[in-house]
Coordinates of C-alpha atoms in Angstrom, one line a residue:
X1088 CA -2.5 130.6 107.7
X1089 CA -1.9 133.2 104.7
X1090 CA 1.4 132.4 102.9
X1091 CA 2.4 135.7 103.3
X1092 CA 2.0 135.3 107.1
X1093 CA 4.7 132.7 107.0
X1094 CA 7.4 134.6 106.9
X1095 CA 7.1 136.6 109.9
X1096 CA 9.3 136.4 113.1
X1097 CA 8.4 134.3 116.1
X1098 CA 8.7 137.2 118.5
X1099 CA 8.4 141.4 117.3
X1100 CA 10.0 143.5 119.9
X1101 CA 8.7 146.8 118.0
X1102 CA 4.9 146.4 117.5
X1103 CA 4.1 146.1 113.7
X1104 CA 0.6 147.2 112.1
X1105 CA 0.0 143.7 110.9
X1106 CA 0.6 142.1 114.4
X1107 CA -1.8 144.5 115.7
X1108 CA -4.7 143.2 113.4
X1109 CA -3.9 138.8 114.0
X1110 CA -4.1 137.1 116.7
X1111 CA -1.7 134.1 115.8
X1112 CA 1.8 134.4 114.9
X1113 CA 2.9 133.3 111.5
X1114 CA 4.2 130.3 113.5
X1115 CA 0.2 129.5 114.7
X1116 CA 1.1 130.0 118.5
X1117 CA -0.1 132.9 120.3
X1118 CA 1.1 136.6 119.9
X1119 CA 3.3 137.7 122.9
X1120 CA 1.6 138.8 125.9
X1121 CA 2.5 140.6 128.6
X1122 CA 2.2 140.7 132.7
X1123 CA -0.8 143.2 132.4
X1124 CA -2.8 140.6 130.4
X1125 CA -4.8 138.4 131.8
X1126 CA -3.7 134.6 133.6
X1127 CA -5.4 133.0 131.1
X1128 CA -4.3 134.2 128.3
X1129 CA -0.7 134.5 129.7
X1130 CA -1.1 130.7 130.1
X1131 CA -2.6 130.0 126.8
X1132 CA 0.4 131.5 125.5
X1133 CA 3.0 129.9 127.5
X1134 CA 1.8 126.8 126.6
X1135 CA 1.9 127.1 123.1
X1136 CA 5.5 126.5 123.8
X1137 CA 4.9 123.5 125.7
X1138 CA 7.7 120.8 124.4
X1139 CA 5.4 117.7 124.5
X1140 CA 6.7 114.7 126.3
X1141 CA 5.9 112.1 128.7
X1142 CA 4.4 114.1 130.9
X1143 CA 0.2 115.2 130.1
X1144 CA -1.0 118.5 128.6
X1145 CA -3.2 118.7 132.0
X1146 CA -0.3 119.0 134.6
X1147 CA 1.5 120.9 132.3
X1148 CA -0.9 123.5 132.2
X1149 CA -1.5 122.9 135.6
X1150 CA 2.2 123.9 136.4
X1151 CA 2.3 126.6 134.3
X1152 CA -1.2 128.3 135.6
X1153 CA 0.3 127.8 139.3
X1154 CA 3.6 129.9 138.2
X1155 CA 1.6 132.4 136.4
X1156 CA -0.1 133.1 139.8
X1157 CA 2.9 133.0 142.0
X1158 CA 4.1 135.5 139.7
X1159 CA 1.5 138.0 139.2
X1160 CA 2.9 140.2 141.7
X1161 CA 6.1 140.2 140.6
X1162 CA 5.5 142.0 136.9
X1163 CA 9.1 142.3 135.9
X1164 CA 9.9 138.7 136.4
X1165 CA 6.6 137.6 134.8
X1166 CA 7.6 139.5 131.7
X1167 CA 11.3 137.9 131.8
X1168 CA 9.8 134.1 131.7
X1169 CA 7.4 135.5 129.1
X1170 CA 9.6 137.0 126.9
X1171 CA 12.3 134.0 127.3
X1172 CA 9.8 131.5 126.6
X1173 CA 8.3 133.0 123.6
X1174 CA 12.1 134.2 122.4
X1175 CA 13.6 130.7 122.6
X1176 CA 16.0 131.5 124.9
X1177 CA 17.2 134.7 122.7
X1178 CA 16.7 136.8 125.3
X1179 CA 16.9 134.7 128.5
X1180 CA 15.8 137.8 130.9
X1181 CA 16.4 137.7 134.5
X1182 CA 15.8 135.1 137.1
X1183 CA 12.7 134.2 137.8
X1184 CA 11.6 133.4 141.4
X1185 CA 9.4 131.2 143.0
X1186 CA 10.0 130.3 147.2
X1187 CA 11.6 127.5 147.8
X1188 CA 9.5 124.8 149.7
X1189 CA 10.8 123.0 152.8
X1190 CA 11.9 119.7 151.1
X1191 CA 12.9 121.9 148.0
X1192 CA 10.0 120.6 145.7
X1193 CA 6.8 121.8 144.2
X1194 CA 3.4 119.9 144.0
X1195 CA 1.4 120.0 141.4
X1196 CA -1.7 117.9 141.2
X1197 CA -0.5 115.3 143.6
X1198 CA 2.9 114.7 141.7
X1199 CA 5.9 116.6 143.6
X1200 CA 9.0 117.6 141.4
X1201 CA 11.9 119.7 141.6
X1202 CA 10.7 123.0 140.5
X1203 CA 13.6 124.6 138.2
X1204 CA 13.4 120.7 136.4
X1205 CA 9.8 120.8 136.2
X1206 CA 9.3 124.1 133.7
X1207 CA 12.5 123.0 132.1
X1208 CA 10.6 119.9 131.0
X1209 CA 7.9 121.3 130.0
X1210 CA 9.5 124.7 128.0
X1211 CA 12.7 122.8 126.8
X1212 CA 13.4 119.4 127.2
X1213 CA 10.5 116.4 128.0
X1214 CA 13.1 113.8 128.7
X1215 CA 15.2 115.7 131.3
X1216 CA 16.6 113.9 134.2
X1217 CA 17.1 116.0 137.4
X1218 CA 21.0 115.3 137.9
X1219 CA 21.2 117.1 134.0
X1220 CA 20.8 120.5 134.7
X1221 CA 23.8 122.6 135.4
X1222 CA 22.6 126.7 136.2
X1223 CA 24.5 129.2 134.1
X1224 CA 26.8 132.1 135.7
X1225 CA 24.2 134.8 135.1
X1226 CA 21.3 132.9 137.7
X1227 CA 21.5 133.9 141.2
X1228 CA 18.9 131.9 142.8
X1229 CA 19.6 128.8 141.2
X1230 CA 18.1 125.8 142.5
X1231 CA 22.0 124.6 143.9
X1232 CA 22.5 127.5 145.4
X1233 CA 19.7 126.9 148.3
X1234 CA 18.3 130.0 148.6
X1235 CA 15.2 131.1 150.2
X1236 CA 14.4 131.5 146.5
X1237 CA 14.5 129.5 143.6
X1238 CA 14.6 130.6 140.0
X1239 CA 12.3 128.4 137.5
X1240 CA 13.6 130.1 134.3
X1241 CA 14.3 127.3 131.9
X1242 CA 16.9 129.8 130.1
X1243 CA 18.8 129.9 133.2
X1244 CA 20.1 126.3 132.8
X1245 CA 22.2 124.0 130.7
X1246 CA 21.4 120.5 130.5
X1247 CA 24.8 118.1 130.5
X1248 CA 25.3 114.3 130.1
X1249 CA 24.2 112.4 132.3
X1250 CA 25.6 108.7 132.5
X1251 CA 22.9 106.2 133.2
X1252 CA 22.1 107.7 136.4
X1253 CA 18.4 108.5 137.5
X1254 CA 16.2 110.4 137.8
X1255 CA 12.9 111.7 136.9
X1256 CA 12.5 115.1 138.8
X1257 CA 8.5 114.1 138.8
X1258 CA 8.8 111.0 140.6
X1259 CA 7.3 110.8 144.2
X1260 CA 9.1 108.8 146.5
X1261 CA 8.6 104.9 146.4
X1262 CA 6.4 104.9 149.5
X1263 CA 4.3 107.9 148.5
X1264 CA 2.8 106.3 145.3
X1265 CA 2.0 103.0 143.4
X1266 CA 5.2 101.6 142.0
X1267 CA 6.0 99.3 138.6
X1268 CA 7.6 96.1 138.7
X1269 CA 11.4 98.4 138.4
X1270 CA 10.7 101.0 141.6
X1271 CA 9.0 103.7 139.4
X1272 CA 6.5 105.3 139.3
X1273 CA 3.0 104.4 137.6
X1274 CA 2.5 106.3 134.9
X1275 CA 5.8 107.6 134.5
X1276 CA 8.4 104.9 132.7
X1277 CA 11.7 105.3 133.8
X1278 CA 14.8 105.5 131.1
X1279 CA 16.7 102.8 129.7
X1280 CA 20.1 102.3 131.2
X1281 CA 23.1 103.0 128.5
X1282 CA 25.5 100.2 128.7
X1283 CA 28.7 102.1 129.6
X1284 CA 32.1 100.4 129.3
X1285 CA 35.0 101.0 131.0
X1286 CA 37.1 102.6 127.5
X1287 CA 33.5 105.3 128.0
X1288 CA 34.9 107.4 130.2
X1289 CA 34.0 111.5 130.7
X1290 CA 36.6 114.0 129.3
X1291 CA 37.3 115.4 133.0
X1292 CA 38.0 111.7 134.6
X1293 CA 39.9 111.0 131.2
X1294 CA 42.6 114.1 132.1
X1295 CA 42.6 113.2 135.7
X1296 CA 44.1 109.8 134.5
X1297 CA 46.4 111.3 132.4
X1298 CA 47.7 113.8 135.2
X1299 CA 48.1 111.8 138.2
X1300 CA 50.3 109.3 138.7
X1301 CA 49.9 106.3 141.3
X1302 CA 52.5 105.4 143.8
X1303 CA 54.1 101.9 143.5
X1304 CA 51.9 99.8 145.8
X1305 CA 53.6 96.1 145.8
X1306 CA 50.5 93.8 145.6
X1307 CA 51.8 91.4 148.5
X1308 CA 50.9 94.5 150.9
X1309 CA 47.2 94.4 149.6
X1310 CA 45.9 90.7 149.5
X1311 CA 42.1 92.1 149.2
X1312 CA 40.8 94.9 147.2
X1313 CA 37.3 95.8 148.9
X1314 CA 35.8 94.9 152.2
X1315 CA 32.3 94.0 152.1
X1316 CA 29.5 94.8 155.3
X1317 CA 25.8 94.5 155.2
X1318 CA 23.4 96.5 157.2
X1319 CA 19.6 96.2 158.1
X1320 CA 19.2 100.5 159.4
X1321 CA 22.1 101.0 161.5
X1322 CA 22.9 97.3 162.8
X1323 CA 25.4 95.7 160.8
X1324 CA 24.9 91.6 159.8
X1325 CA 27.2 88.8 159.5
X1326 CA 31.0 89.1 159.1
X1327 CA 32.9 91.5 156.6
X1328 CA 33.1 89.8 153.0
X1329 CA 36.6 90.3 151.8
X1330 CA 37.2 90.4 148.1
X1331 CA 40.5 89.0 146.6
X1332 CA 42.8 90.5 144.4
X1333 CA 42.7 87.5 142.3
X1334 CA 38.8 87.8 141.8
X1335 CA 38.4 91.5 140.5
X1336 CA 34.2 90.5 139.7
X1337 CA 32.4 90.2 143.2
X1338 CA 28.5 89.6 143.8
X1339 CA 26.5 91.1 146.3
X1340 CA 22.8 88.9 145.8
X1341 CA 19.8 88.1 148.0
X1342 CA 20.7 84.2 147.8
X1343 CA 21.8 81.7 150.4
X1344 CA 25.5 80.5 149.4
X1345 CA 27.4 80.4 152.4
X1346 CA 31.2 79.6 151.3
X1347 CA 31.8 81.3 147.7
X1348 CA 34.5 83.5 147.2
X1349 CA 33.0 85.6 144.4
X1350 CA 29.5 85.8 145.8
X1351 CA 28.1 87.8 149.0
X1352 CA 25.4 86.2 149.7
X1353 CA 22.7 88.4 151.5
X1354 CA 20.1 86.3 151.6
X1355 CA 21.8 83.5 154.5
X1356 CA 22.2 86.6 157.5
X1357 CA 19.8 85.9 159.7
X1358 CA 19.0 89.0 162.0
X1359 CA 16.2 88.4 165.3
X1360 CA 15.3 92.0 165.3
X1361 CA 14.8 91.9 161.5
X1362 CA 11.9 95.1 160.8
X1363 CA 9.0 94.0 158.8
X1364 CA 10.5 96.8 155.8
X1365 CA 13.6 94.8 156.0
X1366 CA 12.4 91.6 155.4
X1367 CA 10.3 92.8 152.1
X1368 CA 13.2 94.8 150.9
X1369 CA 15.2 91.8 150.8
X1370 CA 13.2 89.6 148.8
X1371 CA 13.5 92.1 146.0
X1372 CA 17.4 91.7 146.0
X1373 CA 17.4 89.0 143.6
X1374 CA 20.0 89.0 141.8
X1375 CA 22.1 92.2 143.4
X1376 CA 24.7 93.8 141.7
X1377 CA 28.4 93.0 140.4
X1378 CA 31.5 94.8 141.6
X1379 CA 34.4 94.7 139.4
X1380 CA 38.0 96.2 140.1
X1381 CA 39.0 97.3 136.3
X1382 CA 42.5 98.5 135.4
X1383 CA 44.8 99.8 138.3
X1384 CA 41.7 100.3 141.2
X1385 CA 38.7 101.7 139.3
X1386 CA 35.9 99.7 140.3
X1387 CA 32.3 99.5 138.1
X1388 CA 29.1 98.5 139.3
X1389 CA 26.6 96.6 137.2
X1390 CA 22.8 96.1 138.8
X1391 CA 21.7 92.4 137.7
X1392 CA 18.0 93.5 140.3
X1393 CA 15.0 93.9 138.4
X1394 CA 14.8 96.6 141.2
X1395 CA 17.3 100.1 141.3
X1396 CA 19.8 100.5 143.4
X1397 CA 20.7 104.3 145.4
X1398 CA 24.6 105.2 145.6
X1399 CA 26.6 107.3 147.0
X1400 CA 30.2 107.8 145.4
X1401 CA 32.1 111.1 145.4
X1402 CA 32.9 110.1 141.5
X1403 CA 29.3 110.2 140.8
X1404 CA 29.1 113.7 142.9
X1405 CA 31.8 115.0 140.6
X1406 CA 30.4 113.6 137.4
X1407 CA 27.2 115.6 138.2
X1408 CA 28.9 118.8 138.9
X1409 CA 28.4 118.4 142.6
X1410 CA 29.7 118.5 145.8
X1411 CA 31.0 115.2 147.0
X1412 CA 28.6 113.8 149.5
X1413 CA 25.8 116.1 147.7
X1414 CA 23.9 113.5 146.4
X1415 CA 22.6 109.9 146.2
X1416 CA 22.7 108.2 142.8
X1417 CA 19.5 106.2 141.7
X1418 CA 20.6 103.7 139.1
X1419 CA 18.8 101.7 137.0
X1420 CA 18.5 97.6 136.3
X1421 CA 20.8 96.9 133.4
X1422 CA 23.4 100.0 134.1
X1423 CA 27.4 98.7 134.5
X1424 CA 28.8 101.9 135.5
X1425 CA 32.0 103.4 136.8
X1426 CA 31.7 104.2 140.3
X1427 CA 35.2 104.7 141.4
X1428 CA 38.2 106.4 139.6
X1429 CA 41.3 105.8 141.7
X1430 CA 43.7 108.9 140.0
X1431 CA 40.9 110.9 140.4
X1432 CA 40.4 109.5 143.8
X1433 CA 44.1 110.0 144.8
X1434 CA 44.6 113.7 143.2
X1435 CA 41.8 114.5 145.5
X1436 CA 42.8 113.2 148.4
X1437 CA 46.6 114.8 148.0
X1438 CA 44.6 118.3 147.9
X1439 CA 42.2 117.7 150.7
X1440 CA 44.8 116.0 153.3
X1441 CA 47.0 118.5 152.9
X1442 CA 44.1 121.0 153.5
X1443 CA 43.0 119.0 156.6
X1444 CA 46.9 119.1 157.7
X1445 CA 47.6 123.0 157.0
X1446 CA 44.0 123.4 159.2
X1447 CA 45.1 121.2 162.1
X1448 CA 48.5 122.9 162.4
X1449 CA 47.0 126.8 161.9
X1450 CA 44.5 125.5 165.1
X1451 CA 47.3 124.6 167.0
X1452 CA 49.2 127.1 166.4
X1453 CA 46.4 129.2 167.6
X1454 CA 45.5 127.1 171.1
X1455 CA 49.1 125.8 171.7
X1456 CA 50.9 127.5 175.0
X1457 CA 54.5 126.2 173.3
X1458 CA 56.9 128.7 171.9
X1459 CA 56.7 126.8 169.0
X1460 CA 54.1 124.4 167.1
X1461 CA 56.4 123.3 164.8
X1462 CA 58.0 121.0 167.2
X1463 CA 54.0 119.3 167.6
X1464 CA 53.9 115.6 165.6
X1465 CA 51.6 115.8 162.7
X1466 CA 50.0 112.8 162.9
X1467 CA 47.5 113.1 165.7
X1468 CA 46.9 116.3 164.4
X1469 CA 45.3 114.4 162.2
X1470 CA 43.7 111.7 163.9
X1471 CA 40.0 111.7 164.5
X1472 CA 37.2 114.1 162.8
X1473 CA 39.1 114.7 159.8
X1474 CA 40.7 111.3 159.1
X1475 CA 37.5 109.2 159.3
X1476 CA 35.9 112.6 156.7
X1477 CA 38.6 112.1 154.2
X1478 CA 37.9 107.7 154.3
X1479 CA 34.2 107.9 154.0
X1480 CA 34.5 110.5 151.1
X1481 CA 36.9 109.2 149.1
X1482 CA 37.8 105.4 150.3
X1483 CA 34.4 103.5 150.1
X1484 CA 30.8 103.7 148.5
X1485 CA 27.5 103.0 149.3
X1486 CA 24.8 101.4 148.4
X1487 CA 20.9 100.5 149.2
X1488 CA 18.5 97.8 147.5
X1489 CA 15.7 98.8 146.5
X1490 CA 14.6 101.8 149.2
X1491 CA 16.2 104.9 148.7
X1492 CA 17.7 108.0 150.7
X1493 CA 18.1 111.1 151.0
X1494 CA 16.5 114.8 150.5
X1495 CA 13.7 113.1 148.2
X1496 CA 12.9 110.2 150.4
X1497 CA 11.4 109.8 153.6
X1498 CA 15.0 108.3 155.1
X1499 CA 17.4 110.8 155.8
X1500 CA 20.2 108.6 156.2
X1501 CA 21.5 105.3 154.7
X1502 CA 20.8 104.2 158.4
X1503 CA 17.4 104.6 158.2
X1504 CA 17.3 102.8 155.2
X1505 CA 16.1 98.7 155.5
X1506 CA 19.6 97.0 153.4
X1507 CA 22.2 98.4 152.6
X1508 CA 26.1 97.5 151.9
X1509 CA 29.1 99.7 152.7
X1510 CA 32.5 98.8 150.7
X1511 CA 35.7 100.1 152.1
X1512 CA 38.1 99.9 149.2
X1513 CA 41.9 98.7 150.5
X1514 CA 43.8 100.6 148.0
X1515 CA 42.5 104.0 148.7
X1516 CA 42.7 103.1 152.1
X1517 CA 46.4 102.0 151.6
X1518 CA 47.5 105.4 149.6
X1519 CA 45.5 108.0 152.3
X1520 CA 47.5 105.9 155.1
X1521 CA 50.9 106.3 153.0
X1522 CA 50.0 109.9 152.2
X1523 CA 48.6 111.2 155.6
X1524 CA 52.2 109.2 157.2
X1525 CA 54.4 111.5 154.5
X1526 CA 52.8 114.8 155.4
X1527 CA 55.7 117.5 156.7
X1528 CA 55.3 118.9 160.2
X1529 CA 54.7 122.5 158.7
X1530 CA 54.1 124.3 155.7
X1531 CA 58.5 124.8 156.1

């Protein structure tokens, strides 16, 4: 390329007689093009700005001819992924849409990803994880917003930290593919796990700490911090492991110790209607994971399997951005990380109790044939639906070896999948009691 050449901009909004005449950019990628060009050379210019990565030239050009036809009809968006592509982001341009598929994902030559993470990959960053992208305020068919369309402009999302968690948007489901000797995919090598400690903690939990303040809770009330149960589908196994305050570290593994205190020992339940699933899943337990209650009631996880684990924690949920009870957390062998914050636990649950009880009374104030609903108890008003919501939200986590769940998985439900462990945490339990006990008849 001519020196000269050098020194011209990536992307000429007014036409200049020298661009007319040369068909590369100072840069050596292709000139702008626009809708009314051609697929193929729309493509060929799109993927000049391809980022590189893990994932090949030939599904990436795959992905981005399949967009390019999707969009042909639809000139004005076709321009705006153009334009934002070529301009860096400079001028991100308006959403554009693809429809969204029943399961939410898009499949390109036999690989099926998340289609707003799949051009972001490819356009801006080659090691995004799908639990990194966060949509900015100007994208109104964002890919959280569960539309009947979804917008694929990579300018139309910020990518924020993830910690540890999975997940390659590209990976099919583990009983859709070939798998590696760690639950991935072939082909596609799954991140190393950051070893996060417990002083590593986000900026938001960090304030939440600083904010909310625990009630006293004398320790003779709680003489176990977690409750342990262990499922095969939706029939639970064995008795309830109890954890004592005076061992904060607990081990949930695939071996056969009957009587230890600190170890859960999966592998000794015997079940006569064990599925054939369930029995291979368990002999890829090994050596489980750790539980360990740090500080006043946070509790880490760290995975000793050489397989990952699926969670699901409404401190992950929020971590990610999310909805609590949005989303099941693939971790990886190797990752200790926090799954519980207790103040942020509590400060949530003071908000959404109090919700739950201004709700209940407003009902029955609405249904009740009394002159007056303030003379109604509020306790039962709280019994029930809402009650058992606010304990599985925010007073116990879950967990599956080895098989996942959820929207990308063939299992809906932690029932359907073939082991899993659910741990009711007593100090959360403990506070929601004390709090749901304290709450006022009405709002006066």
């Amino acid at each position: 390329i001519p020196s000269q050449q050098q020194q011209q901009p990536l992307l000429s909004l007014a036409p200049a007689a020298s661009a007319a005449t040369s068909p590369v950019s100072a840069v050596g990628v292709a000139s702008p093009v626009t809708s009314s060009d051609a697929c193929l050379s729309i493509v060929h210019s799109l993927m000049c700005h391809r980022q590189g990565g893990p994932d090949s030239e030939s599904f990436s050009r795959k992905a981005v001819e399949s967009l390019v036809k999707k969009l042909k009809d639809k000139r004005d968006e076709l321009d705006a992924l153009i334009l934002a592509v070529t301009s860096n982001g400079a001028q991100p341009g308006i959403c554009v849409t693809i429809p969204r598929t029943l399961d939410g994902r898009l499949q390109v030559a036999g690989r099926k990803g998340f289609p707003h993470v799949v051009y972001a990959r490819i356009w801006r960053w080659p090691d995004l994880h799908k639990n990194e992208l966060r949509h900015t305020r100007q994208c109104q068919f964002a890919f959280d917003l569960k539309q009947d369309a979804v917008c694929v402009n990579p300018h139309h999302y910020e990518r924020i930290a993830c910690t540890g968690l999975e997940l390659s948007s590209l990976s099919l489901d583990e009983d859709s593919g070939p798998t590696d000797d760690h639950g991935g995919i072939e082909g596609i090598s799954p991140p190393l796990p950051p070893l996060l400690m417990p002083q590593q903690q986000s900026a938001g939990a960090a304030a939440v700490a600083k904010q909310t303040a625990l009630p006293p809770i004398p320790q003779q009330q709680l003489l176990f911090w977690c409750s342990i149960s262990y499922y095969e589908q939706t029939e639970r196994i064995g008795d309830t492991f109890k954890a004592p305050y005076q061992q904060a570290t607990v081990t949930i593994d695939g071996y056969t110790d009957p009587s230890s205190s600190h170890r859960f020992c999966l592998g000794q339940l015997s079940n006569v209607h064990r599925s054939d699933v369930a029995e291979r899943a368990r002999l890829h337990i090994g050596k489980g994971v750790q539980l360990s209650l740090v500080g006043d009631g946070d509790v880490w996880l760290r995975v000793l399997s050489d397989h990952a684990v699926f969670v699901s924690t409404a401190f992950l949920d929020r971590e990610a951005g999310r909805a609590s009870g949005d989303l099941v957390h693939k971790i990886y062998p190797g990752t200790y990380i926090k799954v519980f914050d207790i103040r942020q636990c509590y400060s949530e649950m003071r908000t959404q109790a109090l919700q739950a009880h201004r709700a209940s009374l407003a009902t029955a104030a609405a249904t009740s044939t009394s002159s007056s609903f303030t003379s109604l108890p509020a306790g039962p008003r709280l019994q029930g639906a809402a009650v058992d919501e606010l304990r599985r939200r925010l007073c116990q986590l879950r967990l599956s070896f080895v098989k996942g769940w959820g929207p990308d998985y063939p299992r809906k439900t932690i029932r359907e999948a073939p082991c899993w462990i659910e741990v009711q945490l007593h100090l959360p339990l403990k506070l929601l009691d004390d709090l749901l006990q304290s709450l006022p008849v009405s709002d006066s």
